[in-house]
Amino acid sequence: MTFDIKEHIDSNKMTRLQYATVFICLLMNMLDGMDVMVISYTAPAIVKAWGITPEALGIVFSAGLVGMTLGAMFLAPKADVIGRKNMILLSAVLMGISIFSTSFAQSIEFLVVIRLISGIGIGAMLASTATLTAEYTPNKTKDFWVSFVISGYPIGAVLSGLVAAKVIPQLGWGTMFQLAGFFTTLSVPLIHFLLSESLDFYFKAQPSNALGKANEILDKMGVTRLSQLPTKPAEQAAVSFKSMLTEEFKLPTFQLWGALFMAFATLYFLTNWIPKLATNAGLSMELAIYAGTVFNLGAFVGIVIQGYFSSKYGLKRTIGTFLILTGVLMVAFGWFKGSSWLLVIFGLIGFGIQGGFVGLYAVAARMYPTEFRTTGVGWAIGSGRLGGIIGPLLGGVLIGMGLSMTTNFLIFSVPTIIAGVITMYISSKRVS
């Protein structure tokens, strides 16, 4: 028996179930953005309270990114075995508990360990939501919906930044972690009751009672029930990391990893260090937080517009253009230092780097087949996050050396432009 759920999704209007799935995935990425950025917003207050060096703070930033790398590469692929929904649930629980626990940190060592743990949940969450969204949306608008869902990340960063600007000066940095952990934990029942499992997962992995669970979803989508499951793919049992290194996927996989490595390095340098660099430049703690918030506000707009342009002009061309132009803007940053245009430039840099970077998630989701899509997306994001680990560490060293914001931006414009060029030449036939 054959039944192609993607063919049905492609030829019909989206249902309430599909929109609900997209909404929950968007919400989870909003919480991801909050949980990632809360350490950046609290960094100036932690430095002031503990008197730590930029190099030590860079280690804290990178610990979270190490965790995200481990989560994306080793935890997220388990979604191909236990299901996308269960992985998202597990990630939310891990994030909520660890983020809340961060408020009790009394030392750098504890901060490093707890950021590592929270990062594992964040990394697995991002890969799983991107995969589930790709599987529940029509092929012709998939790039837009994946980008839209991941735009939740900067939305969460912006909203938490606005809260942090008021909460941290009045109630202290620990309260911000408690709020972030509390709201993340609240998402668990929403995931349980409102999020649907992937039909592709039920059809191809065929866990216990897969037919009954798949038919419940088909009922909600207005599709005739199945009397039996489609034939289980013979290759399902052999799926592994090696699947990404076959002749069809090897070169585009390495190209994607390279582009993500470079884009991650710049992105996480910017997201982690903008508030601290702004305070070094003489801005108040509140205005420094707003600088990070404007960066993420621009990121949200960039992600949505990138999703539209990608659907119209193709992923590779759009993403490559976004990244290259962002690198050029970073080179020109020094011309605007001290002007009233500074916050606008922060917003435009966020627009370009996040818009281009998130498009690479859509490339990964489109490049790999369902059988190992979460594995492919997880390893792509995880490999890229190696750059994300290096970016904040290098930033800590450069800032510790006394280099200005302008010089740091000039240095990090190089990997941004390289990422754009690599993206334009990704050789996958599955990606336009």
Short mmCIF file of C-alpha atoms in Angstrom, two decimals:
data_model
loop_
_atom_site.label_atom_id
_atom_site.label_comp_id
_atom_site.label_asym_id
_atom_site.label_seq_id
_atom_site.Cartn_x
_atom_site.Cartn_y
_atom_site.Cartn_z
CA MET A 1 0.00 0.00 0.00
CA THR A 2 1.23 3.49 -0.79
CA PHE A 3 0.14 6.82 0.64
CA ASP A 4 2.11 10.02 0.18
CA ILE A 5 1.13 12.49 2.92
CA LYS A 6 3.32 15.20 1.37
CA GLU A 7 1.41 14.88 -1.91
CA HIS A 8 -1.82 15.46 0.01
CA ILE A 9 -0.36 18.41 1.94
CA ASP A 10 0.97 19.94 -1.29
CA SER A 11 -2.39 19.76 -3.07
CA ASN A 12 -4.69 21.00 -0.29
CA LYS A 13 -5.07 24.07 1.90
CA MET A 14 -3.44 24.01 5.31
CA THR A 15 -5.70 22.78 8.10
CA ARG A 16 -6.12 23.97 11.68
CA LEU A 17 -3.88 21.11 12.82
CA GLN A 18 -1.08 22.26 10.52
CA TYR A 19 -1.41 25.88 11.67
CA ALA A 20 -1.42 24.72 15.32
CA THR A 21 1.77 22.74 14.68
CA VAL A 22 3.44 25.78 13.13
CA PHE A 23 2.28 27.97 16.04
CA ILE A 24 3.66 25.64 18.73
CA CYS A 25 6.98 25.33 16.87
CA LEU A 26 7.10 29.14 16.61
CA LEU A 27 6.42 29.45 20.34
CA MET A 28 9.18 26.99 21.19
CA ASN A 29 11.66 28.96 19.12
CA MET A 30 10.56 32.13 20.92
CA LEU A 31 11.46 30.40 24.19
CA ASP A 32 14.75 29.28 22.62
CA GLY A 33 15.55 32.91 21.77
CA MET A 34 14.73 33.98 25.32
CA ASP A 35 16.78 31.20 26.89
CA VAL A 36 19.81 31.85 24.67
CA MET A 37 19.80 35.63 25.00
CA VAL A 38 19.09 35.87 28.73
CA ILE A 39 22.79 35.22 29.46
CA SER A 40 23.79 38.08 27.14
CA TYR A 41 21.31 40.51 28.70
CA THR A 42 22.45 39.59 32.22
CA ALA A 43 26.17 39.59 31.34
CA PRO A 44 26.89 43.25 32.23
CA ALA A 45 25.18 42.78 35.63
CA ILE A 46 27.07 39.51 36.30
CA VAL A 47 30.38 41.15 35.37
CA LYS A 48 29.61 44.03 37.73
CA ALA A 49 28.56 41.72 40.58
CA TRP A 50 31.36 39.18 40.23
CA GLY A 51 34.15 41.25 38.66
CA ILE A 52 34.96 38.63 36.00
CA THR A 53 37.08 39.18 32.87
CA PRO A 54 35.85 39.19 29.26
CA GLU A 55 37.79 35.97 28.65
CA ALA A 56 35.93 34.20 31.50
CA LEU A 57 32.61 35.51 30.24
CA GLY A 58 33.47 34.21 26.78
CA ILE A 59 33.85 30.72 28.28
CA VAL A 60 30.36 31.01 29.80
CA PHE A 61 28.89 32.07 26.46
CA SER A 62 30.64 29.24 24.65
CA ALA A 63 29.57 26.64 27.24
CA GLY A 64 25.96 27.21 26.19
CA LEU A 65 26.97 26.81 22.56
CA VAL A 66 28.88 23.60 23.30
CA GLY A 67 25.65 22.31 24.83
CA MET A 68 23.67 23.40 21.77
CA THR A 69 26.16 21.59 19.56
CA LEU A 70 25.85 18.38 21.58
CA GLY A 71 22.07 18.69 21.63
CA ALA A 72 21.78 19.24 17.89
CA MET A 73 24.28 16.54 16.90
CA PHE A 74 23.57 13.76 19.41
CA LEU A 75 20.19 14.37 21.09
CA ALA A 76 18.13 15.75 18.18
CA PRO A 77 18.78 12.71 15.92
CA LYS A 78 17.02 10.54 18.51
CA ALA A 79 13.80 12.22 17.27
CA ASP A 80 14.05 9.86 14.28
CA VAL A 81 13.60 7.04 16.84
CA ILE A 82 11.32 8.46 19.59
CA GLY A 83 9.43 11.01 17.48
CA ARG A 84 9.60 14.77 16.93
CA LYS A 85 6.96 15.60 19.56
CA ASN A 86 8.64 13.56 22.30
CA MET A 87 11.96 15.21 21.53
CA ILE A 88 10.42 18.68 21.74
CA LEU A 89 8.81 17.75 25.09
CA LEU A 90 12.11 16.43 26.46
CA SER A 91 13.94 19.55 25.28
CA ALA A 92 11.41 21.87 26.92
CA VAL A 93 11.69 20.10 30.27
CA LEU A 94 15.50 20.19 30.12
CA MET A 95 15.52 23.88 29.19
CA GLY A 96 13.00 24.96 31.81
CA ILE A 97 14.69 23.25 34.75
CA SER A 98 18.23 24.27 33.85
CA ILE A 99 17.39 27.90 32.99
CA PHE A 100 15.54 28.35 36.29
CA SER A 101 18.46 26.75 38.16
CA THR A 102 20.86 29.29 36.64
CA SER A 103 19.43 31.93 38.99
CA PHE A 104 21.12 30.14 41.90
CA ALA A 105 24.63 30.32 40.40
CA GLN A 106 27.29 31.58 42.79
CA SER A 107 30.39 30.82 40.72
CA ILE A 108 31.67 30.79 37.16
CA GLU A 109 32.08 27.00 37.33
CA PHE A 110 28.40 26.42 38.13
CA LEU A 111 27.37 28.94 35.47
CA VAL A 112 29.42 27.10 32.85
CA VAL A 113 27.93 23.69 33.75
CA ILE A 114 24.31 24.85 33.88
CA ARG A 115 24.63 26.77 30.59
CA LEU A 116 26.04 23.59 29.03
CA ILE A 117 22.97 21.62 30.17
CA SER A 118 20.46 24.23 29.02
CA GLY A 119 22.27 24.42 25.68
CA ILE A 120 21.71 20.70 25.08
CA GLY A 121 17.96 21.22 25.31
CA ILE A 122 18.06 24.35 23.14
CA GLY A 123 20.08 22.62 20.41
CA ALA A 124 17.74 19.64 20.22
CA MET A 125 14.69 21.93 20.21
CA LEU A 126 15.80 24.03 17.22
CA ALA A 127 16.53 21.01 15.02
CA SER A 128 13.28 19.24 15.92
CA THR A 129 10.96 22.21 15.34
CA ALA A 130 12.54 22.96 11.95
CA THR A 131 12.09 19.34 10.89
CA LEU A 132 8.47 19.06 12.07
CA THR A 133 7.51 22.32 10.35
CA ALA A 134 9.06 21.15 7.08
CA GLU A 135 7.05 17.92 7.26
CA TYR A 136 3.68 19.60 7.91
CA THR A 137 3.80 22.43 5.35
CA PRO A 138 3.34 22.46 1.53
CA ASN A 139 6.48 22.11 -0.54
CA LYS A 140 5.94 25.39 -2.40
CA THR A 141 5.77 27.41 0.86
CA LYS A 142 7.98 25.20 3.05
CA ASP A 143 10.91 27.64 2.99
CA PHE A 144 8.67 30.46 4.21
CA TRP A 145 7.15 28.40 7.03
CA VAL A 146 10.50 27.04 8.25
CA SER A 147 11.91 30.58 8.27
CA PHE A 148 8.74 31.89 9.95
CA VAL A 149 8.98 29.31 12.74
CA ILE A 150 12.66 30.03 13.35
CA SER A 151 11.84 33.76 13.41
CA GLY A 152 10.40 32.96 16.83
CA TYR A 153 14.00 32.98 18.04
CA PRO A 154 14.55 36.75 17.60
CA ILE A 155 10.97 37.47 18.72
CA GLY A 156 11.76 35.76 22.01
CA ALA A 157 15.05 37.61 22.19
CA VAL A 158 13.35 40.98 21.62
CA LEU A 159 10.56 40.42 24.15
CA SER A 160 12.95 39.09 26.80
CA GLY A 161 15.28 42.04 26.12
CA LEU A 162 12.48 44.51 26.77
CA VAL A 163 11.68 42.71 30.03
CA ALA A 164 15.36 42.42 30.99
CA ALA A 165 15.92 46.16 30.54
CA LYS A 166 13.38 46.77 33.33
CA VAL A 167 13.81 43.69 35.54
CA ILE A 168 17.60 43.45 35.86
CA PRO A 169 18.28 47.00 37.16
CA GLN A 170 15.42 46.72 39.69
CA LEU A 171 15.34 43.05 40.75
CA GLY A 172 18.74 41.68 39.78
CA TRP A 173 19.98 39.27 37.12
CA GLY A 174 18.82 36.13 38.95
CA THR A 175 15.16 37.12 38.63
CA MET A 176 15.51 37.18 34.85
CA PHE A 177 16.60 33.53 34.79
CA GLN A 178 13.72 32.57 37.08
CA LEU A 179 11.21 34.21 34.75
CA ALA A 180 12.74 32.55 31.68
CA GLY A 181 12.74 29.13 33.33
CA PHE A 182 9.17 29.53 34.55
CA PHE A 183 7.75 30.44 31.14
CA THR A 184 9.71 27.66 29.42
CA THR A 185 8.28 25.08 31.84
CA LEU A 186 4.76 26.40 31.18
CA SER A 187 5.12 25.32 27.56
CA VAL A 188 5.24 21.61 28.44
CA PRO A 189 1.43 21.10 28.70
CA LEU A 190 0.92 23.14 25.51
CA ILE A 191 3.25 20.80 23.64
CA HIS A 192 1.55 17.72 25.10
CA PHE A 193 -2.00 18.75 24.21
CA LEU A 194 -1.64 20.89 21.07
CA LEU A 195 1.37 19.59 19.11
CA SER A 196 0.93 16.74 16.63
CA GLU A 197 3.52 14.10 15.90
CA SER A 198 4.97 13.83 12.40
CA LEU A 199 2.93 11.60 10.07
CA ASP A 200 6.12 10.84 8.17
CA PHE A 201 7.54 9.49 11.43
CA TYR A 202 4.53 7.21 12.00
CA PHE A 203 4.61 5.93 8.40
CA LYS A 204 8.35 5.31 8.16
CA ALA A 205 9.49 4.51 11.72
CA GLN A 206 6.18 2.75 12.57
CA PRO A 207 6.37 2.73 16.39
CA SER A 208 3.79 0.94 18.56
CA ASN A 209 0.16 1.81 17.63
CA ALA A 210 1.39 3.95 14.74
CA LEU A 211 -1.70 3.23 12.61
CA GLY A 212 -4.17 4.38 15.29
CA LYS A 213 -2.18 7.52 16.09
CA ALA A 214 -1.72 8.35 12.40
CA ASN A 215 -5.46 7.94 11.76
CA GLU A 216 -6.26 10.36 14.61
CA ILE A 217 -4.15 12.98 12.86
CA LEU A 218 -5.66 12.15 9.44
CA ASP A 219 -9.14 12.63 10.92
CA LYS A 220 -8.20 16.14 12.07
CA MET A 221 -6.83 16.91 8.62
CA GLY A 222 -9.99 15.69 6.90
CA VAL A 223 -8.21 12.75 5.22
CA THR A 224 -9.74 9.28 4.84
CA ARG A 225 -8.46 6.83 7.44
CA LEU A 226 -5.97 4.14 6.45
CA SER A 227 -6.72 0.45 6.89
CA GLN A 228 -3.03 -0.31 7.16
CA LEU A 229 0.25 1.55 7.24
CA PRO A 230 2.25 2.14 4.07
CA THR A 231 5.02 -0.37 3.48
CA LYS A 232 7.88 0.37 5.81
CA PRO A 233 10.97 1.53 3.87
CA ALA A 234 13.57 -1.24 3.80
CA GLU A 235 16.40 1.19 4.40
CA GLN A 236 14.88 2.56 7.63
CA ALA A 237 16.91 0.23 9.84
CA ALA A 238 20.17 1.22 8.14
CA VAL A 239 19.82 4.98 8.57
CA SER A 240 22.88 6.51 10.22
CA PHE A 241 25.37 9.34 10.09
CA LYS A 242 26.89 7.68 7.02
CA SER A 243 23.70 8.40 5.06
CA MET A 244 24.79 12.05 4.84
CA LEU A 245 28.12 11.05 3.30
CA THR A 246 26.86 9.06 0.32
CA GLU A 247 27.70 10.31 -3.17
CA GLU A 248 24.50 12.39 -3.44
CA PHE A 249 24.89 14.19 -0.10
CA LYS A 250 28.62 14.31 0.69
CA LEU A 251 29.69 17.53 -1.09
CA PRO A 252 26.54 19.58 -0.30
CA THR A 253 26.75 18.39 3.33
CA PHE A 254 30.30 19.74 3.71
CA GLN A 255 29.34 22.96 1.91
CA LEU A 256 26.36 23.43 4.23
CA TRP A 257 28.50 22.74 7.29
CA GLY A 258 31.08 25.26 6.14
CA ALA A 259 28.50 27.99 5.53
CA LEU A 260 26.84 27.34 8.90
CA PHE A 261 30.22 27.30 10.69
CA MET A 262 31.07 30.76 9.38
CA ALA A 263 27.57 32.20 9.90
CA PHE A 264 27.33 30.79 13.44
CA ALA A 265 30.70 32.29 14.38
CA THR A 266 29.54 35.78 13.46
CA LEU A 267 25.99 35.41 14.75
CA TYR A 268 26.94 34.23 18.22
CA PHE A 269 29.73 36.75 18.52
CA LEU A 270 27.13 39.45 17.84
CA THR A 271 24.30 38.07 19.98
CA ASN A 272 26.51 37.45 22.99
CA TRP A 273 28.76 40.51 22.91
CA ILE A 274 26.67 43.42 21.60
CA PRO A 275 25.30 44.39 25.07
CA LYS A 276 28.78 44.19 26.64
CA LEU A 277 30.47 46.03 23.76
CA ALA A 278 27.79 48.72 24.03
CA THR A 279 28.51 49.22 27.75
CA ASN A 280 32.24 49.39 26.96
CA ALA A 281 31.37 52.15 24.50
CA GLY A 282 29.76 54.14 27.31
CA LEU A 283 26.06 53.25 27.04
CA SER A 284 24.06 52.61 30.21
CA MET A 285 23.09 49.03 31.05
CA GLU A 286 19.51 49.69 29.93
CA LEU A 287 20.57 51.20 26.58
CA ALA A 288 23.07 48.39 26.04
CA ILE A 289 20.29 45.85 26.43
CA TYR A 290 18.18 47.86 23.98
CA ALA A 291 21.05 47.64 21.47
CA GLY A 292 20.80 43.85 21.62
CA THR A 293 17.03 44.11 21.38
CA VAL A 294 17.17 46.26 18.23
CA PHE A 295 19.59 43.73 16.71
CA ASN A 296 17.04 40.95 17.29
CA LEU A 297 14.12 43.08 16.12
CA GLY A 298 15.94 43.54 12.82
CA ALA A 299 16.59 39.79 12.82
CA PHE A 300 12.87 39.00 13.01
CA VAL A 301 12.09 41.24 10.04
CA GLY A 302 15.04 39.79 8.12
CA ILE A 303 13.95 36.20 8.69
CA VAL A 304 10.39 36.82 7.50
CA ILE A 305 11.51 38.78 4.41
CA GLN A 306 14.17 36.18 3.63
CA GLY A 307 11.50 33.48 3.74
CA TYR A 308 9.40 35.40 1.21
CA PHE A 309 12.34 36.15 -1.11
CA SER A 310 13.56 32.54 -0.90
CA SER A 311 10.17 31.26 -2.05
CA LYS A 312 10.27 33.76 -4.93
CA TYR A 313 13.93 33.79 -6.01
CA GLY A 314 15.41 30.60 -4.54
CA LEU A 315 17.10 29.77 -1.25
CA LYS A 316 20.75 29.82 -2.21
CA ARG A 317 20.69 33.13 -4.10
CA THR A 318 18.67 34.89 -1.38
CA ILE A 319 20.71 33.61 1.57
CA GLY A 320 24.03 34.25 -0.12
CA THR A 321 23.02 37.83 -0.93
CA PHE A 322 21.84 38.47 2.64
CA LEU A 323 25.11 37.24 4.15
CA ILE A 324 27.42 39.04 1.73
CA LEU A 325 25.62 42.37 2.17
CA THR A 326 25.75 41.92 5.96
CA GLY A 327 29.52 41.47 5.79
CA VAL A 328 29.81 44.66 3.74
CA LEU A 329 27.68 46.52 6.29
CA MET A 330 29.91 45.30 9.13
CA VAL A 331 32.96 46.61 7.28
CA ALA A 332 31.24 50.02 7.03
CA PHE A 333 30.13 50.00 10.71
CA GLY A 334 32.91 52.35 11.84
CA TRP A 335 31.58 55.17 9.66
CA PHE A 336 28.41 55.29 11.77
CA LYS A 337 30.00 55.09 15.23
CA GLY A 338 28.71 57.85 17.48
CA SER A 339 25.94 58.86 15.05
CA SER A 340 22.19 58.72 15.56
CA TRP A 341 22.14 55.95 12.95
CA LEU A 342 23.96 53.49 15.22
CA LEU A 343 20.89 51.62 16.45
CA VAL A 344 19.57 51.46 12.88
CA ILE A 345 22.85 49.81 11.80
CA PHE A 346 22.53 47.28 14.64
CA GLY A 347 19.05 46.48 13.35
CA LEU A 348 20.23 46.11 9.74
CA ILE A 349 23.08 43.81 10.76
CA GLY A 350 20.59 41.68 12.70
CA PHE A 351 18.29 41.75 9.64
CA GLY A 352 21.01 40.36 7.39
CA ILE A 353 22.90 37.88 9.57
CA GLN A 354 19.81 36.23 11.05
CA GLY A 355 17.86 36.32 7.81
CA GLY A 356 20.69 34.60 5.96
CA PHE A 357 21.62 32.26 8.80
CA VAL A 358 18.06 30.99 9.34
CA GLY A 359 17.71 30.33 5.63
CA LEU A 360 20.46 27.74 6.02
CA TYR A 361 18.10 25.81 8.33
CA ALA A 362 15.62 25.68 5.45
CA VAL A 363 18.41 24.45 3.16
CA ALA A 364 19.14 21.61 5.60
CA ALA A 365 15.45 20.71 5.98
CA ARG A 366 15.05 20.62 2.18
CA MET A 367 18.33 18.85 1.41
CA TYR A 368 17.77 15.62 3.35
CA PRO A 369 14.99 13.00 2.98
CA THR A 370 12.59 12.21 5.84
CA GLU A 371 14.43 8.99 6.79
CA PHE A 372 17.35 10.95 8.22
CA ARG A 373 16.13 14.56 8.02
CA THR A 374 16.37 15.28 11.76
CA THR A 375 19.79 13.62 11.82
CA GLY A 376 20.90 15.73 8.85
CA VAL A 377 19.50 18.97 10.26
CA GLY A 378 20.91 18.18 13.71
CA TRP A 379 24.42 17.50 12.41
CA ALA A 380 24.32 20.56 10.15
CA ILE A 381 23.33 22.81 13.04
CA GLY A 382 25.74 21.04 15.39
CA SER A 383 28.66 21.41 12.99
CA GLY A 384 27.79 25.05 12.51
CA ARG A 385 27.69 25.56 16.24
CA LEU A 386 31.37 24.71 16.40
CA GLY A 387 31.75 28.11 14.79
CA GLY A 388 29.32 29.47 17.35
CA ILE A 389 31.60 28.20 20.12
CA ILE A 390 34.67 29.80 18.59
CA GLY A 391 32.94 33.15 17.88
CA PRO A 392 32.23 34.19 21.51
CA LEU A 393 35.57 32.81 22.72
CA LEU A 394 37.47 34.77 20.08
CA GLY A 395 35.35 37.80 20.89
CA GLY A 396 36.31 37.53 24.56
CA VAL A 397 39.99 37.43 23.65
CA LEU A 398 39.73 40.36 21.21
CA ILE A 399 37.76 42.48 23.68
CA GLY A 400 40.20 41.56 26.44
CA MET A 401 42.98 42.87 24.17
CA GLY A 402 41.17 46.20 24.07
CA LEU A 403 40.04 46.09 20.44
CA SER A 404 37.14 48.40 19.63
CA MET A 405 33.68 47.42 18.44
CA THR A 406 34.58 48.70 14.96
CA THR A 407 37.67 46.46 14.74
CA ASN A 408 35.74 43.43 16.02
CA PHE A 409 33.05 43.99 13.42
CA LEU A 410 35.69 44.27 10.69
CA ILE A 411 37.26 40.96 11.75
CA PHE A 412 33.93 39.11 11.84
CA SER A 413 32.82 40.49 8.48
CA VAL A 414 35.24 38.02 6.84
CA PRO A 415 33.49 34.75 7.85
CA THR A 416 30.14 36.38 7.07
CA ILE A 417 31.09 37.08 3.46
CA ILE A 418 32.68 33.62 3.10
CA ALA A 419 29.44 32.02 4.35
CA GLY A 420 27.49 33.90 1.69
CA VAL A 421 29.79 32.80 -1.13
CA ILE A 422 29.73 29.13 -0.02
CA THR A 423 25.93 29.17 0.20
CA MET A 424 25.54 30.32 -3.40
CA TYR A 425 27.51 27.26 -4.56
CA ILE A 426 25.89 24.48 -2.48
CA SER A 427 25.57 21.69 -5.03
CA SER A 428 22.43 19.87 -3.83
CA LYS A 429 19.83 19.21 -6.55
CA ARG A 430 17.13 19.30 -3.88
CA VAL A 431 17.77 22.99 -3.11
CA SER A 432 17.12 25.80 -5.58
#
